[in-house]
Coordinates of N, CA and C in Angstrom, one line a residue:
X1 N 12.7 1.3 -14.9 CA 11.5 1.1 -14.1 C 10.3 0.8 -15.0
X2 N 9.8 0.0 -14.2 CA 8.2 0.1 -15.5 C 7.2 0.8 -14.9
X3 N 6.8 1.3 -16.4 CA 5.7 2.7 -16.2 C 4.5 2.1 -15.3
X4 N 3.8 0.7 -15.0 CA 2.5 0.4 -14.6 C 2.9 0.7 -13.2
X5 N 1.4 0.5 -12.2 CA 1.5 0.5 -11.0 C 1.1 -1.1 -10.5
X6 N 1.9 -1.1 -9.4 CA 1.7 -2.7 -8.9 C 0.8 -2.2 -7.4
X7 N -0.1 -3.4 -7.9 CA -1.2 -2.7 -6.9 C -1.6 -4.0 -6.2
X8 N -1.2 -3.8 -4.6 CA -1.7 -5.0 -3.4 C -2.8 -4.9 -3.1
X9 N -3.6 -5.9 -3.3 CA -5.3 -5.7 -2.8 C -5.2 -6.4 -2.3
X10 N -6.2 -6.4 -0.8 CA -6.1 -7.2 0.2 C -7.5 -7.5 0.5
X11 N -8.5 -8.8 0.1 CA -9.7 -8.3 -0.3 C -10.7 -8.4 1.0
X12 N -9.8 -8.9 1.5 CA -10.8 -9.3 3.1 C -10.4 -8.0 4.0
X13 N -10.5 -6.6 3.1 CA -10.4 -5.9 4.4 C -11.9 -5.0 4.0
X14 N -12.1 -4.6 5.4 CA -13.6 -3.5 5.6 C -14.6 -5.0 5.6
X15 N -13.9 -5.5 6.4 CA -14.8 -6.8 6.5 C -15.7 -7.4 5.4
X16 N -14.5 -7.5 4.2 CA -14.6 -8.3 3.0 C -15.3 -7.4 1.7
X17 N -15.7 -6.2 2.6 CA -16.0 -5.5 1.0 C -15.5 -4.8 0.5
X18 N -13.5 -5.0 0.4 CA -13.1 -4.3 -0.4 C -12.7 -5.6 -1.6
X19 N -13.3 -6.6 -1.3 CA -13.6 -7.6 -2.8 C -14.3 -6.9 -3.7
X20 N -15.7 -6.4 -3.4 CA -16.8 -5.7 -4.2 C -15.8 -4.3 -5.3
X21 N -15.5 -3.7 -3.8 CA -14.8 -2.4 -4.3 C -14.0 -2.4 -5.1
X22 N -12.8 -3.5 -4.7 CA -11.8 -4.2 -5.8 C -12.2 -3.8 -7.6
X23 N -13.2 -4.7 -7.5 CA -14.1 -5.1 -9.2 C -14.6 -3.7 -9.3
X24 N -14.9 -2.8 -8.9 CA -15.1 -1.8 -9.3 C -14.2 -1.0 -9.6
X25 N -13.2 -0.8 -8.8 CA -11.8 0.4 -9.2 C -11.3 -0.5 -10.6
X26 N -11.1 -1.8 -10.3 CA -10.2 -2.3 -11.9 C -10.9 -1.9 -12.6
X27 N -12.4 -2.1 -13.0 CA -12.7 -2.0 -14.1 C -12.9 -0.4 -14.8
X28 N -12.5 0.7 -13.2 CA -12.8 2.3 -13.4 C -11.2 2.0 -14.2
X29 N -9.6 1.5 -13.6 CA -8.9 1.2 -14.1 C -8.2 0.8 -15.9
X30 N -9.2 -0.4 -15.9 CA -9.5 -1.0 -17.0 C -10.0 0.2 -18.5
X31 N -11.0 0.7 -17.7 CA -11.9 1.7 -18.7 C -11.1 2.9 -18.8
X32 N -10.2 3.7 -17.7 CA -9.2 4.4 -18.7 C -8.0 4.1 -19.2
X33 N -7.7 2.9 -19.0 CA -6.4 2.3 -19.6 C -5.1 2.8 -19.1
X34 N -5.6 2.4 -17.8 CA -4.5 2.9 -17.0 C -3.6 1.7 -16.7
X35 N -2.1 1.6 -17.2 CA -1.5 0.2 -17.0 C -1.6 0.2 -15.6
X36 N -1.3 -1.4 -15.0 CA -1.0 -2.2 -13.7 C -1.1 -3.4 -14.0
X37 N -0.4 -3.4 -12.5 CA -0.5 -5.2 -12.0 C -0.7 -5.1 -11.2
X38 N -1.5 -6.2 -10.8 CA -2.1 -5.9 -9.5 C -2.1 -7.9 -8.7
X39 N -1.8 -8.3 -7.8 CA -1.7 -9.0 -7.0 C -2.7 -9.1 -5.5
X40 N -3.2 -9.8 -5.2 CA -4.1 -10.4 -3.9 C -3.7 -10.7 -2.9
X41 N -3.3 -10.5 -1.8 CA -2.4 -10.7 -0.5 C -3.2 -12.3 0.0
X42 N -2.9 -12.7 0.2 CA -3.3 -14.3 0.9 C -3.0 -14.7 2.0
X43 N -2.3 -14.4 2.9 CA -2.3 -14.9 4.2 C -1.0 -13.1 4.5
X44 N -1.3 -13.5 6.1 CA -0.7 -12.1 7.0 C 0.7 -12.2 6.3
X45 N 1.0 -10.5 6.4 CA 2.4 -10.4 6.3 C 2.7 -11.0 4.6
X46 N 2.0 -10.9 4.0 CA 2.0 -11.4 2.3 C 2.8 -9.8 1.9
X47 N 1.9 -9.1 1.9 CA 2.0 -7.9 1.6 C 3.4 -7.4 1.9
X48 N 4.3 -7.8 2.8 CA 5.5 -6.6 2.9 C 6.4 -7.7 1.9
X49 N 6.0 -9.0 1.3 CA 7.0 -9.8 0.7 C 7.0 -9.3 -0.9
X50 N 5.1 -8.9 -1.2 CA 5.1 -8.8 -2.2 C 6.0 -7.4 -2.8
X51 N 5.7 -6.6 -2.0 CA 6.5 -5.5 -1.8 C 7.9 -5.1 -2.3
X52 N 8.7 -6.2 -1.7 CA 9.7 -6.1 -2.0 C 10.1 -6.9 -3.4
X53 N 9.1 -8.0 -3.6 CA 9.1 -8.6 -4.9 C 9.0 -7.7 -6.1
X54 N 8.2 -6.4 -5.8 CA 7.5 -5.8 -6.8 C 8.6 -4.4 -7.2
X55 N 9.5 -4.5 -5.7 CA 10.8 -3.3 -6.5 C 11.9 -3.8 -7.0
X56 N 12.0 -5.7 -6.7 CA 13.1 -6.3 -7.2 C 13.0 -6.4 -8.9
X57 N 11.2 -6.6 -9.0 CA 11.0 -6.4 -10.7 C 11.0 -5.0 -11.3
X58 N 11.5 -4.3 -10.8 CA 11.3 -3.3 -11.4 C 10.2 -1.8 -11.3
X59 N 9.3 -2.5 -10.1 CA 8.4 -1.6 -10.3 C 9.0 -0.4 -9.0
X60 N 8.4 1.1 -9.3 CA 8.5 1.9 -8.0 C 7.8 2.3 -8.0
X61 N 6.1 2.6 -8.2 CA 4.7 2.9 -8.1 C 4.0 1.4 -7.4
X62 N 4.2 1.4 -6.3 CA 3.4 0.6 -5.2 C 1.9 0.8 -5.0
X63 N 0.8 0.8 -5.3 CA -0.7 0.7 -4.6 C -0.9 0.0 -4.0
X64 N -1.9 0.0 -2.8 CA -2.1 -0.4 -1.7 C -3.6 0.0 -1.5
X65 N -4.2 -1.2 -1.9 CA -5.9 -1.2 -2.0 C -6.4 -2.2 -0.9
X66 N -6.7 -1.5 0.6 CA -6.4 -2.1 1.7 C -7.0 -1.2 2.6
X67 N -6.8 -1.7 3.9 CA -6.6 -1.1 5.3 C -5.8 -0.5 5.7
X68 N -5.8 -0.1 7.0 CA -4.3 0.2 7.6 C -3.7 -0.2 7.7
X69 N -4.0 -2.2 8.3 CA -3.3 -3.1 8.4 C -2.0 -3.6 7.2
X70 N -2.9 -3.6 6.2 CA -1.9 -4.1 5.1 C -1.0 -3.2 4.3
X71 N -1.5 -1.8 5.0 CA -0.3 -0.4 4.7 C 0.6 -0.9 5.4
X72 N 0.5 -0.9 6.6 CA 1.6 -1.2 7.3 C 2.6 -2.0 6.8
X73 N 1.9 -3.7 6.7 CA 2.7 -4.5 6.4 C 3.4 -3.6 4.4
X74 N 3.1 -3.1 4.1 CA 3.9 -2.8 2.9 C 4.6 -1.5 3.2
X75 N 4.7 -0.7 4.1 CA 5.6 0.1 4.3 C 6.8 -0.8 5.6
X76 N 6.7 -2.1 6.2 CA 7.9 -3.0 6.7 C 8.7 -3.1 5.6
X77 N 7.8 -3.9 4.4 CA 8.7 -4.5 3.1 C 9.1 -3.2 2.4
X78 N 8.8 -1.8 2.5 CA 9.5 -0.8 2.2 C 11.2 -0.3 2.4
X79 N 11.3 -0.8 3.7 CA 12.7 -0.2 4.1 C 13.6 -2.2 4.6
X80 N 14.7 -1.8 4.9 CA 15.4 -3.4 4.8 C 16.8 -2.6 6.0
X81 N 16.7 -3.2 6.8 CA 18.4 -2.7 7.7 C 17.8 -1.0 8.1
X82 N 16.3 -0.4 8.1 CA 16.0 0.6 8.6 C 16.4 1.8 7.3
X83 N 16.7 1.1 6.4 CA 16.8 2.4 4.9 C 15.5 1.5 3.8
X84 N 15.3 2.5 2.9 CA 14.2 2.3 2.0 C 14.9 1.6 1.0
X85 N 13.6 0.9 0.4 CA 15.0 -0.6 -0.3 C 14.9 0.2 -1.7
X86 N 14.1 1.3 -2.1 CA 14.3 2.2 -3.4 C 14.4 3.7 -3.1
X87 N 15.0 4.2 -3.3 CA 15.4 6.0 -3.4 C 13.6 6.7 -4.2
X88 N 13.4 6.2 -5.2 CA 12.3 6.6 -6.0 C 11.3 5.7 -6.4
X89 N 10.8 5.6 -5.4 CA 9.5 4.5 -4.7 C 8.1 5.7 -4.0
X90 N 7.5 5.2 -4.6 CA 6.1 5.9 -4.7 C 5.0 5.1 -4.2
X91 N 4.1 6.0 -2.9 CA 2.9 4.9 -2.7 C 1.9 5.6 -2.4
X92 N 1.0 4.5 -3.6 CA -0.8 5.1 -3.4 C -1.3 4.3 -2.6
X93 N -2.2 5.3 -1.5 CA -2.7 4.1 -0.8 C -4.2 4.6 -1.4
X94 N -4.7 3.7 -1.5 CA -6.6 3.5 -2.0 C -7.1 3.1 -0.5
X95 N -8.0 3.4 0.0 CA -8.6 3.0 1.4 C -9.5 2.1 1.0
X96 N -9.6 0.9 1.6 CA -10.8 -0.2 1.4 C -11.0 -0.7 2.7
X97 N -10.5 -0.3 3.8 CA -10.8 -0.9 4.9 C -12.1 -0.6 5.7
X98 N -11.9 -0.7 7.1 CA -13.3 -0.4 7.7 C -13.3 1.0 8.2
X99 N -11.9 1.4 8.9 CA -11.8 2.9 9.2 C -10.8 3.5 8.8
X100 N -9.9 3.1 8.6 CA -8.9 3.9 7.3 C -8.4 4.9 8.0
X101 N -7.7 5.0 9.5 CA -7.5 5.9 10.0 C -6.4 6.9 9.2
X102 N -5.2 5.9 8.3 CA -4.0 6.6 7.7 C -4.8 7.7 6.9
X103 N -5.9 7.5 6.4 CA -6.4 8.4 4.9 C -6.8 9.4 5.9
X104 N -7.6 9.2 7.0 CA -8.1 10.5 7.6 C -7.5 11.6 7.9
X105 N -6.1 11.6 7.9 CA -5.1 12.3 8.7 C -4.6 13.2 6.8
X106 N -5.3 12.7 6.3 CA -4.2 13.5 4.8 C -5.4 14.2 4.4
X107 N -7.0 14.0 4.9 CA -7.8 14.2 3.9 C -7.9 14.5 2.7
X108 N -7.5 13.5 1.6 CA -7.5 13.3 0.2 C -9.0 13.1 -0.3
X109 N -9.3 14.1 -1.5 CA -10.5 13.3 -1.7 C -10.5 13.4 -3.4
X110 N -9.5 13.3 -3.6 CA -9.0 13.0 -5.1 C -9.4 11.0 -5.0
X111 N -10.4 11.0 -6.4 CA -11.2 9.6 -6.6 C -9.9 9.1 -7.1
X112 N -9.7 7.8 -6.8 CA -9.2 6.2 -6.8 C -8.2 6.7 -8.1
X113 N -9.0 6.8 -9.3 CA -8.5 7.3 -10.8 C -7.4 8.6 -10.6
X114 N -8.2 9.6 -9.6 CA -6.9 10.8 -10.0 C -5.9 9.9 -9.1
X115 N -5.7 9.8 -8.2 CA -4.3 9.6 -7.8 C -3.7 8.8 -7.9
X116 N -4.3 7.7 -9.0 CA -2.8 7.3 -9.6 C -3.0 7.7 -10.9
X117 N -3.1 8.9 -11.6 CA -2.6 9.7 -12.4 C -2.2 10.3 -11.8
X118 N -1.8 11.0 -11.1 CA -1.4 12.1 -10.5 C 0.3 12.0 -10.4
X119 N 0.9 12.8 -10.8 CA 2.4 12.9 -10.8 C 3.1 13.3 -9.3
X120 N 2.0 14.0 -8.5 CA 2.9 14.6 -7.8 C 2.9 13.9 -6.7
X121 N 3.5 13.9 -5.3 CA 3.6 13.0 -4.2 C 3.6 14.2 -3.0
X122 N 3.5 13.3 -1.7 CA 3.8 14.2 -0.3 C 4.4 13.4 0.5
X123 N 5.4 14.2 0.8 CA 6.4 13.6 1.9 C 6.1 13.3 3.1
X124 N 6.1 12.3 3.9 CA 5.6 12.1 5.1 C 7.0 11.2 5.9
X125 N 7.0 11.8 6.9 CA 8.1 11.0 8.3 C 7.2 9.7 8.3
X126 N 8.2 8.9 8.6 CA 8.2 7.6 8.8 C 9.0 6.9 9.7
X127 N 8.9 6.8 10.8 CA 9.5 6.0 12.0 C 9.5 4.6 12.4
X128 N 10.6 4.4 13.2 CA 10.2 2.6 14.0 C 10.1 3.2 15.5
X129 N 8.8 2.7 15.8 CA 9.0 2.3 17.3 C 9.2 1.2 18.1
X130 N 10.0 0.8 18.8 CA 10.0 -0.5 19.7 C 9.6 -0.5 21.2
X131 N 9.2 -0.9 21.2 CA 8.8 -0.8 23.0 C 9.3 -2.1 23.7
X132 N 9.7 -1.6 24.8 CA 10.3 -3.2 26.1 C 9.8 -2.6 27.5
X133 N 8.9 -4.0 27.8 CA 8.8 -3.5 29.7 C 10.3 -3.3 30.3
X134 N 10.1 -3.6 31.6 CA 11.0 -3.0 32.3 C 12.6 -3.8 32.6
X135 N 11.3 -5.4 32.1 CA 12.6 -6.1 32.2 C 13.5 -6.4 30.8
X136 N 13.2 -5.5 29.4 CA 13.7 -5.5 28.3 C 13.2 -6.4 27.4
X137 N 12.1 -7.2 27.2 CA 11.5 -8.0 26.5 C 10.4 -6.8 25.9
X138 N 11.0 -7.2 24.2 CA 10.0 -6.5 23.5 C 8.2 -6.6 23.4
X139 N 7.7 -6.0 23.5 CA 6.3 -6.0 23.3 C 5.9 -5.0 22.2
X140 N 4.6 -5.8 22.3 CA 3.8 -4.7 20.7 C 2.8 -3.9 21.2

């Protein structure tokens, strides 16, 4: 596995100022010489591909410098056939969106820097839901 973290930034989220934010965490990044790589989501649904790109290289420390939205799409590219495509896959999410409801529910307030130092993780359930009207045509 490689030691760095592969980190999705998605910069048009919080209605574009997690570009701003972005340049600031790398360079808090940069200044303690914390390895990564880090990649830019570019169009919808980028994110669950990069995902899966990033554990075919090797990586299992996933970041996710984003919204909800683009959590989402990297926890899709997380699992494959409804199993997780790594046993020992790890994910930071950084909040940059506009409401960030996933962060509110964990109340973390360990800065950007501690938690990806940070060794330890928390387990959280993870489901699919599908929904169909009445006549069995799926909806969202």
């Amino acid at each position: 596995m490689k030691p760095e973290t592969f980190i999705i930034v998605n910069p048009t989220a919080g209605d574009g100022q997690a570009k701003k934010r972005w340049q600031v965490f790398e360079n808090d990044l940069k200044n303690n010489h914390i390895p990564y790589h880090s990649v830019t989501t570019e169009y919808q649904n980028h994110a669950t591909e990069l995902v899966t790109e990033a554990v075919s290289s090797g990586y299992n420390r996933i970041g996710v410098f984003s919204g909800d939205g683009t959590l989402n799409e990297v926890l899709q590219g997380m699992f494959k056939e409804n199993k997780i495509i790594s046993d020992d896959l790890k994910l930071i999410f950084f909040p940059a969106g506009s409401s960030c409801d996933f962060e509110k529910k964990f109340k973390n307030n360990r800065s950007f820097i501690k938690r990806v130092q940070a060794d330890d993780s928390i387990a959280i359930d993870i489901f699919k839901v599908e929904c169909r009207d009445f006549s069995g045509k799926q909806i969202s």
